[in-house]
Coordinates of C-alpha atoms in Angstrom, one line a residue:
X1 CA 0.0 0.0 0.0
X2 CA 2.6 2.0 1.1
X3 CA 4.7 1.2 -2.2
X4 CA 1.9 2.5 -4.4
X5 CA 1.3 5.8 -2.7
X6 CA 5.2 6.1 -3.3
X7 CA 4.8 5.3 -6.9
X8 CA 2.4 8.0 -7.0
X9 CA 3.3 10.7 -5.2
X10 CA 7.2 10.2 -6.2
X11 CA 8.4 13.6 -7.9
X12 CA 10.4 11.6 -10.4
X13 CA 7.6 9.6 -11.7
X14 CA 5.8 12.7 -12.5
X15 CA 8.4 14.2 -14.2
X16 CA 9.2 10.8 -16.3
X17 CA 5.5 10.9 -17.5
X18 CA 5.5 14.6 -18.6
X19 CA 8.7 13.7 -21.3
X20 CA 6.7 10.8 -22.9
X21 CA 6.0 11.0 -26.2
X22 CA 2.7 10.8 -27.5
X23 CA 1.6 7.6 -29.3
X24 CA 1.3 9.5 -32.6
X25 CA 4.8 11.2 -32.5
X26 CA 6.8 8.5 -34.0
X27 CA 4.3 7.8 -36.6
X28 CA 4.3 11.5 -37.4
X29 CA 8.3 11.8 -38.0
X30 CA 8.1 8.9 -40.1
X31 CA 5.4 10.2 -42.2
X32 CA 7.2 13.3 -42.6
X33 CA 10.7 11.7 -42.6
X34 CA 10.4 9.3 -45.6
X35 CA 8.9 11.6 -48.1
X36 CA 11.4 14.4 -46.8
X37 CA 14.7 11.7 -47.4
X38 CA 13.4 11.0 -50.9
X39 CA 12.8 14.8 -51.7
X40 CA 15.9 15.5 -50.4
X41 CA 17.9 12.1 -52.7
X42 CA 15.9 13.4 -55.7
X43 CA 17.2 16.7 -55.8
X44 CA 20.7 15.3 -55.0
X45 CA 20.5 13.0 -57.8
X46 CA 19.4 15.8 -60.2
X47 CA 22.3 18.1 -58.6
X48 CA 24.7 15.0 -60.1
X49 CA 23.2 14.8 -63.2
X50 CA 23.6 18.8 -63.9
X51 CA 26.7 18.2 -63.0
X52 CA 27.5 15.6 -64.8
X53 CA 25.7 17.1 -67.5
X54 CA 23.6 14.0 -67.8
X55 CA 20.4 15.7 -67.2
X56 CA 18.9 15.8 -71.1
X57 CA 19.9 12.4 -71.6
X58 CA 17.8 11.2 -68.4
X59 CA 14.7 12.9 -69.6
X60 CA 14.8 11.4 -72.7
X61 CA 15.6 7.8 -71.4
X62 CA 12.6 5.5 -71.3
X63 CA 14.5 2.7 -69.3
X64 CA 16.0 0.5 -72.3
X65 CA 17.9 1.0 -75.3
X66 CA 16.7 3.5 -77.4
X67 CA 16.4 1.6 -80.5
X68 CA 13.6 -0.7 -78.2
X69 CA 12.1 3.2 -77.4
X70 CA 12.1 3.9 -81.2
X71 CA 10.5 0.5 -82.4
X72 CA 7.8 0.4 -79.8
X73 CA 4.4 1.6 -81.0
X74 CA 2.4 5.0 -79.4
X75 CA -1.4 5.4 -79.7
X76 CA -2.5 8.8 -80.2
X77 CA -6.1 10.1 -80.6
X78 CA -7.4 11.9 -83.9
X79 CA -5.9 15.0 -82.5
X80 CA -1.8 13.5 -82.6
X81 CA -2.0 13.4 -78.7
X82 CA -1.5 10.2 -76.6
X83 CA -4.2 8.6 -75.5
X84 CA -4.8 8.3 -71.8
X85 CA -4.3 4.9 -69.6
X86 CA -2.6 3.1 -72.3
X87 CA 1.8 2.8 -72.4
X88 CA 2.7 5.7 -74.8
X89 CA 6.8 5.4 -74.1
X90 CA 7.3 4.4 -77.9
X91 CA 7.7 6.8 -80.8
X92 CA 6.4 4.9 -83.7
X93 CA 3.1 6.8 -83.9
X94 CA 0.1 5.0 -84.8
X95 CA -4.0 6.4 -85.2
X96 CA -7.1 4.3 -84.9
X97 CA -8.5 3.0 -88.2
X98 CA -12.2 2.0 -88.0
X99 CA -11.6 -0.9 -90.5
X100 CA -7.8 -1.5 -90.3
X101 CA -7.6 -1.4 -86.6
X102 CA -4.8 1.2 -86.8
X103 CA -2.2 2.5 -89.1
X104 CA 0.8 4.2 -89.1
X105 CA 1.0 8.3 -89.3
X106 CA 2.9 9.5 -91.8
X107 CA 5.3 12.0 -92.1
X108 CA 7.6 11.0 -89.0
X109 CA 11.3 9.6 -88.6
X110 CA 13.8 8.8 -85.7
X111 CA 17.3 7.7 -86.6
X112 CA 16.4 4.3 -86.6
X113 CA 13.4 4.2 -89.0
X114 CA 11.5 6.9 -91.4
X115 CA 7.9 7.0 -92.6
X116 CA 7.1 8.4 -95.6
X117 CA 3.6 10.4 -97.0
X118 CA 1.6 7.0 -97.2
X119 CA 2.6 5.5 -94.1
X120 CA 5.1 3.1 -95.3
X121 CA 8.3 2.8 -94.1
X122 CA 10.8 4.5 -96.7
X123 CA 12.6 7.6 -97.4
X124 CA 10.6 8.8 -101.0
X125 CA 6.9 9.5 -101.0
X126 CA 5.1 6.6 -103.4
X127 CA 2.9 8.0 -106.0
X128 CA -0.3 6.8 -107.1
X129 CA 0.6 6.4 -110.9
X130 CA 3.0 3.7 -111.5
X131 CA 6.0 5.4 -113.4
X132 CA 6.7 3.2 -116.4
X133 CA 9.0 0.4 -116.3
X134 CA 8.7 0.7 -112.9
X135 CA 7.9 -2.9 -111.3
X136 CA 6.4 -2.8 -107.7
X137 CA 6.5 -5.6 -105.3
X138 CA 4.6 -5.0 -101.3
X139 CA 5.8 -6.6 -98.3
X140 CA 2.7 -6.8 -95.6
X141 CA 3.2 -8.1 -92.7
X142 CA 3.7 -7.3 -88.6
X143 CA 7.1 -6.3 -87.1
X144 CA 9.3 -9.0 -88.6
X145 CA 8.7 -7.6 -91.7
X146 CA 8.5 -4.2 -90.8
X147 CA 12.0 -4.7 -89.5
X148 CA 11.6 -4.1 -86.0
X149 CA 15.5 -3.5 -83.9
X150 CA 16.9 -2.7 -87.7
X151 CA 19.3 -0.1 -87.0
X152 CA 17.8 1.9 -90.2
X153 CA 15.6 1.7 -93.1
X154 CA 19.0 0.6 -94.8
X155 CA 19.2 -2.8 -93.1
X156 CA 15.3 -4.4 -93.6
X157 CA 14.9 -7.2 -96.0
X158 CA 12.8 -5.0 -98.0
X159 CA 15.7 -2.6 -98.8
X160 CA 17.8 -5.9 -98.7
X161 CA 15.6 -7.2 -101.7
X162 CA 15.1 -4.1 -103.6
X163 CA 18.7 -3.6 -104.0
X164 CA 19.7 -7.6 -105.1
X165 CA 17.1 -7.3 -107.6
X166 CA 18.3 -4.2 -109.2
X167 CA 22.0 -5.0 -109.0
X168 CA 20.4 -8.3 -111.3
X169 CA 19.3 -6.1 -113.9
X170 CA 22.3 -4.1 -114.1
X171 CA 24.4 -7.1 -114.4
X172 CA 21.9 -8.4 -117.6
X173 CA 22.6 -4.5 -119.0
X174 CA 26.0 -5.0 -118.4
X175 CA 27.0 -8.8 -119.3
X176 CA 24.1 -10.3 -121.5
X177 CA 26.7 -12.7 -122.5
X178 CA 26.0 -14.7 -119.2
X179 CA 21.8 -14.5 -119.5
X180 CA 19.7 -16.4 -121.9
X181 CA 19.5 -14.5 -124.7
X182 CA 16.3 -13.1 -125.9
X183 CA 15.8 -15.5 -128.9
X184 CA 17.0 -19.0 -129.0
X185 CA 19.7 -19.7 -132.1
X186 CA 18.6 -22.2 -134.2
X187 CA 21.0 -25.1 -133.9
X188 CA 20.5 -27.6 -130.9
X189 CA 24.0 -27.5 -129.5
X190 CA 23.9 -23.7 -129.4
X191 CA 19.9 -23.9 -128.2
X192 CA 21.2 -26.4 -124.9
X193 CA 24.2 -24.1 -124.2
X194 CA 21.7 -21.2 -123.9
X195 CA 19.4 -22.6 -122.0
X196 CA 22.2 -23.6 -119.4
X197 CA 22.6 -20.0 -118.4
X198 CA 20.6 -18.3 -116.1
X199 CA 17.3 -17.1 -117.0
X200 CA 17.1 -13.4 -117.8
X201 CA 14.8 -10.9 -115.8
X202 CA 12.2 -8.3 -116.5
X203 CA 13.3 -5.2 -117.3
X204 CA 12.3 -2.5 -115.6
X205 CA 13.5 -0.5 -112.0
X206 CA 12.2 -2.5 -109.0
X207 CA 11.1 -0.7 -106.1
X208 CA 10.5 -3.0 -102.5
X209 CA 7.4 -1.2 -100.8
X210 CA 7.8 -2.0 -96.7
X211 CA 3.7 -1.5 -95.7
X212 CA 4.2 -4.0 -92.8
X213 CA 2.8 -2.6 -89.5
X214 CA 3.7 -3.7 -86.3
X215 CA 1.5 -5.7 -84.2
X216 CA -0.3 -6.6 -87.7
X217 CA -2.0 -9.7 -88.3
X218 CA -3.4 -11.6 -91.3
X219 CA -6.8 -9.6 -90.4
X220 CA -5.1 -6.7 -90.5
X221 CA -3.1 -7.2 -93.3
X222 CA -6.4 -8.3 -95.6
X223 CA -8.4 -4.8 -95.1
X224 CA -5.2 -2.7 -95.8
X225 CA -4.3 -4.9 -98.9
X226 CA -8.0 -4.0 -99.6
X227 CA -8.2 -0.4 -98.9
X228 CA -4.7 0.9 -99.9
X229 CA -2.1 -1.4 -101.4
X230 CA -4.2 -2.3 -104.4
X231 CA -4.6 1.4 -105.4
X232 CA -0.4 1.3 -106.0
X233 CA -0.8 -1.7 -108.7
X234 CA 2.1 -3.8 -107.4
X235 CA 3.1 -6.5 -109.4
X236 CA 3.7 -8.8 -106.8
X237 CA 2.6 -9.2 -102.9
X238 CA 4.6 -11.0 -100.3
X239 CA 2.7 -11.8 -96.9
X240 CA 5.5 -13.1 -94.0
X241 CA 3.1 -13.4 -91.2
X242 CA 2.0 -16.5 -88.8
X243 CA 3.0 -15.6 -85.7
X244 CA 1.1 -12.8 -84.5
X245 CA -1.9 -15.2 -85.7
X246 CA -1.1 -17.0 -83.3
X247 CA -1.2 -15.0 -80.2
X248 CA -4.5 -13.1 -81.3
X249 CA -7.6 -14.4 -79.4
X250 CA -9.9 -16.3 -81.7
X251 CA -13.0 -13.8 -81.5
X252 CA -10.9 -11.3 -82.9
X253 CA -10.5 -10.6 -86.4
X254 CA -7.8 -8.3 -86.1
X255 CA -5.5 -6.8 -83.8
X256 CA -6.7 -3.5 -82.6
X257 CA -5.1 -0.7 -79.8
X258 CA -4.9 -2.7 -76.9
X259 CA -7.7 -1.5 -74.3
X260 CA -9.9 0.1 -76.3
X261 CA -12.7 -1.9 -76.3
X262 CA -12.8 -2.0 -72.1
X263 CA -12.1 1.3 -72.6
X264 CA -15.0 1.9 -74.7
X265 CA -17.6 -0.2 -72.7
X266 CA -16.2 0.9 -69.1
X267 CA -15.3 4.2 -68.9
X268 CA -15.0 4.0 -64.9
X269 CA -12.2 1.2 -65.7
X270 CA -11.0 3.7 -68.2
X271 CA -10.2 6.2 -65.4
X272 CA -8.8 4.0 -62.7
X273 CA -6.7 2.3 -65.6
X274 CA -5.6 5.9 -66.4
X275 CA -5.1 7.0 -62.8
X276 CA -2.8 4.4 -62.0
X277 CA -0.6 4.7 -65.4
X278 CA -0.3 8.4 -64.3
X279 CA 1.1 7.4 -60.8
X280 CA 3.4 5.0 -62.5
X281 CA 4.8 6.7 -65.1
X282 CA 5.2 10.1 -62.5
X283 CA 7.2 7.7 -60.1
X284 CA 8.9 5.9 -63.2
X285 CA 10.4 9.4 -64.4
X286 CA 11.9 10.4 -61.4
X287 CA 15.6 10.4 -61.4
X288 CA 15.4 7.8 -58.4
X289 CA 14.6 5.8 -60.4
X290 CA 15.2 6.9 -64.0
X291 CA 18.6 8.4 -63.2
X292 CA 19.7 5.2 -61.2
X293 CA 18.9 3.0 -64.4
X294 CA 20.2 5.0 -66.6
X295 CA 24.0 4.9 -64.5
X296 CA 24.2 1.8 -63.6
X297 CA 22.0 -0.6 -65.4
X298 CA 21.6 0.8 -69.1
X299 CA 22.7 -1.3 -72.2
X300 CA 23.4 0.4 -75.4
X301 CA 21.8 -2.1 -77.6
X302 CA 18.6 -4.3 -77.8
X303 CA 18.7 -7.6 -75.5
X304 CA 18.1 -10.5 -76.3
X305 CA 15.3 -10.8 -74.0
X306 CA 13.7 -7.6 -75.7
X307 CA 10.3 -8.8 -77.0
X308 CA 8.2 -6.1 -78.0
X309 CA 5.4 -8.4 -77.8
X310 CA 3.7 -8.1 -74.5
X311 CA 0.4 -7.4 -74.3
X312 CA -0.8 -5.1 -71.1
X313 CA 1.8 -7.4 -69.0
X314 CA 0.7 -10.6 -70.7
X315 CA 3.4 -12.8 -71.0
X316 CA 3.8 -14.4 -74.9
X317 CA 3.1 -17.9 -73.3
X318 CA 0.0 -16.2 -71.8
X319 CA -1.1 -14.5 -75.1
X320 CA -0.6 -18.5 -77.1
X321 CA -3.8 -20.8 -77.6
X322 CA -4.8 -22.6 -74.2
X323 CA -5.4 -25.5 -76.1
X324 CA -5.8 -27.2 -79.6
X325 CA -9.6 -26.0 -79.9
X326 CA -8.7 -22.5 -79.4
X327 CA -5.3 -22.8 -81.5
X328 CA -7.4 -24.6 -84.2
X329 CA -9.8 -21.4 -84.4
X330 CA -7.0 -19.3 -84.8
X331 CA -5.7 -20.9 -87.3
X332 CA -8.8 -21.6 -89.0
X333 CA -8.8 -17.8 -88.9
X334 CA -5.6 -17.1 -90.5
X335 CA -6.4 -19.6 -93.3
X336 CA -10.0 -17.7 -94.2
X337 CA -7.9 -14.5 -94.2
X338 CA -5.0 -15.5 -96.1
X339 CA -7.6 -17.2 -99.0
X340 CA -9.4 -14.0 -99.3
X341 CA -6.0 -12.4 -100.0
X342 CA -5.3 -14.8 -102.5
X343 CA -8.4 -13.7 -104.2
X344 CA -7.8 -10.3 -104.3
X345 CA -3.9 -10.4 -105.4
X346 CA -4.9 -13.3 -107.6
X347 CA -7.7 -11.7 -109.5
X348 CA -5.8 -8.7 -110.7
X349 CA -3.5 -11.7 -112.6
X350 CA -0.4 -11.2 -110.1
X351 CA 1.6 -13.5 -108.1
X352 CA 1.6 -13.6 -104.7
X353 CA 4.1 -14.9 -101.8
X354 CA 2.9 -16.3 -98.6
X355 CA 5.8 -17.2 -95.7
X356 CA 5.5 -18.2 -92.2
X357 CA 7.8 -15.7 -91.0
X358 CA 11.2 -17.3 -88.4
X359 CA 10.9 -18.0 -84.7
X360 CA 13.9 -18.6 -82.6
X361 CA 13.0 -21.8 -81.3
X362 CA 13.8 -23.0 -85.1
X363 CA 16.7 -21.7 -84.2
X364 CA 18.7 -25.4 -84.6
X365 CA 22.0 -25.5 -83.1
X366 CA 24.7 -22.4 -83.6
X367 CA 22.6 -20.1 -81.4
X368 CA 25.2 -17.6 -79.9
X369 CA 25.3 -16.4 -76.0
X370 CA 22.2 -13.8 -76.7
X371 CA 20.2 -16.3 -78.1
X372 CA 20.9 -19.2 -76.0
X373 CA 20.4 -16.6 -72.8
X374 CA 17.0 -16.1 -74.6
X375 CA 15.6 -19.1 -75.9
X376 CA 16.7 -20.5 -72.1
X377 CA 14.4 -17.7 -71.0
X378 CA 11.0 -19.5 -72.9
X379 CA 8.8 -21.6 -71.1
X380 CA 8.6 -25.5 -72.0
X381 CA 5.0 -24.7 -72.5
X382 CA 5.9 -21.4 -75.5
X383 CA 8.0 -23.8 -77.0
X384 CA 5.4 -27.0 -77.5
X385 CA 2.2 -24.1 -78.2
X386 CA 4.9 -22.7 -81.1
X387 CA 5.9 -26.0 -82.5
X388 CA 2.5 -27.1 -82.8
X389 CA 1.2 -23.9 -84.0
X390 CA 3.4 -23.0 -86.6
X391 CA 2.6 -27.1 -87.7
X392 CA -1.2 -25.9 -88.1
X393 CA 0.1 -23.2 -89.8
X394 CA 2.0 -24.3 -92.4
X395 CA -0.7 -27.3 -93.1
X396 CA -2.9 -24.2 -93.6
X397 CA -0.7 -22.8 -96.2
X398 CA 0.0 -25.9 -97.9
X399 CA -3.7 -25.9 -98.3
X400 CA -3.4 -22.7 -100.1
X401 CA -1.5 -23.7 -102.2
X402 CA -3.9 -26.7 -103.7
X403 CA -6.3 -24.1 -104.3
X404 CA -4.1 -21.3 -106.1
X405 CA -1.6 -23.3 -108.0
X406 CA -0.7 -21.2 -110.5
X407 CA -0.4 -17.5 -108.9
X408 CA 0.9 -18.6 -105.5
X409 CA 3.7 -19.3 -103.8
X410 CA 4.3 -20.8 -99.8
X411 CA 7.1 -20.7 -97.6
X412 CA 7.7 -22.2 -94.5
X413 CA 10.3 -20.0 -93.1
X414 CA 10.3 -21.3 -89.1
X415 CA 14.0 -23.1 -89.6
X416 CA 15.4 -20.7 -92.0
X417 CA 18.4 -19.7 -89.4
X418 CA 18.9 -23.1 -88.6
X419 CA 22.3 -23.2 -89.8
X420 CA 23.3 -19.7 -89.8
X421 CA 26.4 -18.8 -87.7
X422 CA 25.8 -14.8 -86.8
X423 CA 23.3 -13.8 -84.4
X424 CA 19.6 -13.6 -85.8
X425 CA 17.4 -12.3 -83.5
X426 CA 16.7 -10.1 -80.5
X427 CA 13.6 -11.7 -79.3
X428 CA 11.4 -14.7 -80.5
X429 CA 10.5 -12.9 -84.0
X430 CA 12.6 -9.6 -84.4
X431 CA 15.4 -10.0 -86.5
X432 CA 19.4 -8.4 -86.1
X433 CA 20.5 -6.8 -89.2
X434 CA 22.1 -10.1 -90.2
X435 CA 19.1 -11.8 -89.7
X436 CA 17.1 -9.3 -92.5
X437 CA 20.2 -9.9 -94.8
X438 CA 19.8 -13.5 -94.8
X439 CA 16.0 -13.5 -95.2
X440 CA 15.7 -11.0 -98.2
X441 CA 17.8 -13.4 -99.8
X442 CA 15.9 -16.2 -99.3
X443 CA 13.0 -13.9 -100.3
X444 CA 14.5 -12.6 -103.4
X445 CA 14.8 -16.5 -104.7
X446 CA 11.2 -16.8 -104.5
X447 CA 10.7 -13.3 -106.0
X448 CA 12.7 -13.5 -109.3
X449 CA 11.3 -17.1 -111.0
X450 CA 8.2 -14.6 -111.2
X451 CA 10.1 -12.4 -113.2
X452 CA 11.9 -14.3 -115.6
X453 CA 11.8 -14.3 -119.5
X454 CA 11.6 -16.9 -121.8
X455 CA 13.4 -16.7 -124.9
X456 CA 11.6 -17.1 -128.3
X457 CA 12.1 -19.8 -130.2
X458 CA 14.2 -18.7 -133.9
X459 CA 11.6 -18.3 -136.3
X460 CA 14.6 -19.7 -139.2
X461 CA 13.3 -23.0 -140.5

């Protein structure tokens, strides 16, 4: 009893209990502590940079390589300005199209890639009228063909292609003597030793239009053949496609800017979606964490892990069929679209080219450390749901081919690197510069038996 009335009255234990912090004081300074600290690193950090004279580069750094930066696609509205809630850190530029799901502004450049008037990737506008003797070929497609990770508009198979088909016709001009000749001479010996040369081409200029779009599938590809490459009057079409077919959900028909449809049907989602990217990207661009990646974890050149692909976060294993009822309706898909292409080329009497565009896992075995690190990187499950789809896929073709016998011709292009030495690809689809070298070859030998002349026969008796 005696010990409590102590405890109470003691002068000391008064005093202890007046220096006690209240229960929300610690709380408080840590509230105000943490956001304080990170002010305070941020502006120390930007100090650095100034310093350093770092700071432009930081702004402009959108946390990988810039050639990855330059190659990835941004959605903007009718007005050229980004459309809210979706990722706009690319600077390929790209509008809604009511009936090709989108297409590609023109008029813009970076120094990886240029765009002309029309929207196709090349330096010189493309006029309506065909200048004569001038022989047109179109390359549709998604970002294989549109030569996504090229280092310019130099290195893509389509420049590749244009410029081995021209150096052919200045070699005829040049050295006829190695060609067949126009008319055959009369006697046999002389008619045989003709024929064993190579086959003369068509004379003319050839010009290699790149209208492949990124993110472009065979749905895609059919209303823009329909609505605008027709117009040009090319004289041959090549299709290198497949893949994308296969990662589009079976009730689409096309590909379309990711999100718009919830977008469309829920604005409310539409706004949290948006709030969230805005807190995001606001924390993302800070030099805490911009200016750290930058220093010490930037590489100067696409990985091989770069994909390009993903889909709102969706991995590509995620984005393949589920199973071989849905893969089968995809490909079902890509057949019905391909055959209506087939119609449209075919019934203006020109040839067309369909190839199933590489992958990396028919990569065979000279991959080199990027690839490997890579192809390591895919799931057992990517690698049975691409085997087995590209399988479907080239049965489809094949197909094709029973129907259009004499205006078509298929390619199954999934091994093509399976003995190359260099390093192919970036990522499951995008191709090194190498890579595009080695594929407008093997493009230009199903281009030129198109092209070729046959002599005429001597009219001497």
């Amino acid at each position: 009893m005696l010990n409590r009335m102590f405890r109470r009255s003691s002068p000391y234990r008064s005093k202890y209990r007046r220096q006690q912090r209240p229960r929300w004081f610690w709380p408080t300074i840590v509230l105000l502590g943490v956001p304080l600290t990170l002010i305070t690193l941020e502006l120390l950090l930007r100090l650095v940079a100034l310093m350093l004279g770092d700071s432009s580069a930081i702004r402009a750094y959108e946390g990988e390589p810039d050639r990855v930066t330059a190659y990835r696609l941004q959605f903007v509205s009718d007005r050229d300005q980004p459309i809210a809630g979706l990722h706009n850190q690319g600077q390929l530029q790209a509008q809604r199209s009511v009936l090709m799901g989108y297409r590609l502004l023109p008029d813009q450049q970076t120094a990886f890639w240029q765009i002309n008037n029309q929207g196709f990737r090349a330096e010189d506008s493309l006029p309506l009228q065909k200048p004569q003797g001038e022989i047109r070929i179109f390359v549709l497609g998604g970002s294989t063909a549109f030569g996504s990770l090229s280092s310019s508009n130099a290195t893509t198979l389509t420049h590749r292609l244009e410029t081995r088909l021209n150096e052919r016709i200045a070699t005829q001009t040049q050295h006829p003597e190695r060609f067949r000749p126009e008319v055959l001479p009369y006697f046999k010996d002389e008619v045989d030793r003709a024929l064993a040369r190579p086959p003369r081409l068509r004379d003319g200029t050839y010009r290699v239009i790149n209208a492949a779009v990124p993110g472009y599938t065979s749905g895609n590809e059919l209303a823009q053949l329909a609505l605008q490459v027709l117009q040009y009057n090319p004289d041959l079409v090549i299709v290198l496609n497949g893949y994308p077919d296969l990662l589009l959900k079976s009730e689409a028909e096309a590909t379309d800017i990711p999100m718009a449809t919830e977008f469309l049907n829920n604005p409310a989602a539409h706004f949290s979606h948006n709030l969230r990217q805005e807190v995001a990207a606001w924390v993302a661009d800070t030099y805490l964490v911009k200016g750290i990646h930058y220093w010490f974890f930037r590489s100067p050149e696409p990985e091989a892990r770069t994909s390009l692909l993903a889909i709102d976060g969706a991995s590509l294993t995620q984005q393949l069929p589920r199973d071989a009822a849905e893969r089968d309706q995809r490909v079902d898909r890509y057949q019905n679209h391909l055959r209506q292409i087939a119609r449209l080329v075919t019934a203006t009497q020109k040839p067309l080219i369909i190839a199933l565009q590489p992958e990396i896992t028919g990569r065979g075995d000279t991959p080199n450390a990027s690839e490997t690190e890579l192809m390591n990187e895919l799931s057992p499950d990517y690698r049975q749901a691409i085997k087995a789809g590209y399988a479907a896929l080239d049965a489809k073709v094949s197909a094709l081919k029973q129907e259009f016998p004499n205006r078509l011709t298929t390619l199954n292009l999934y091994t093509l690197y399976a003995d190359a030495q260099e390093q192919a690809f970036y990522s499951p689809v995008h191709l090194t510069d190498a890579g595009n070298t080695l594929l407008a070859d093997r493009l230009y030998d199903a281009v030129v038996p198109w092209f070729f002349v046959q002599p005429r026969n001597n009219a001497q008796p």
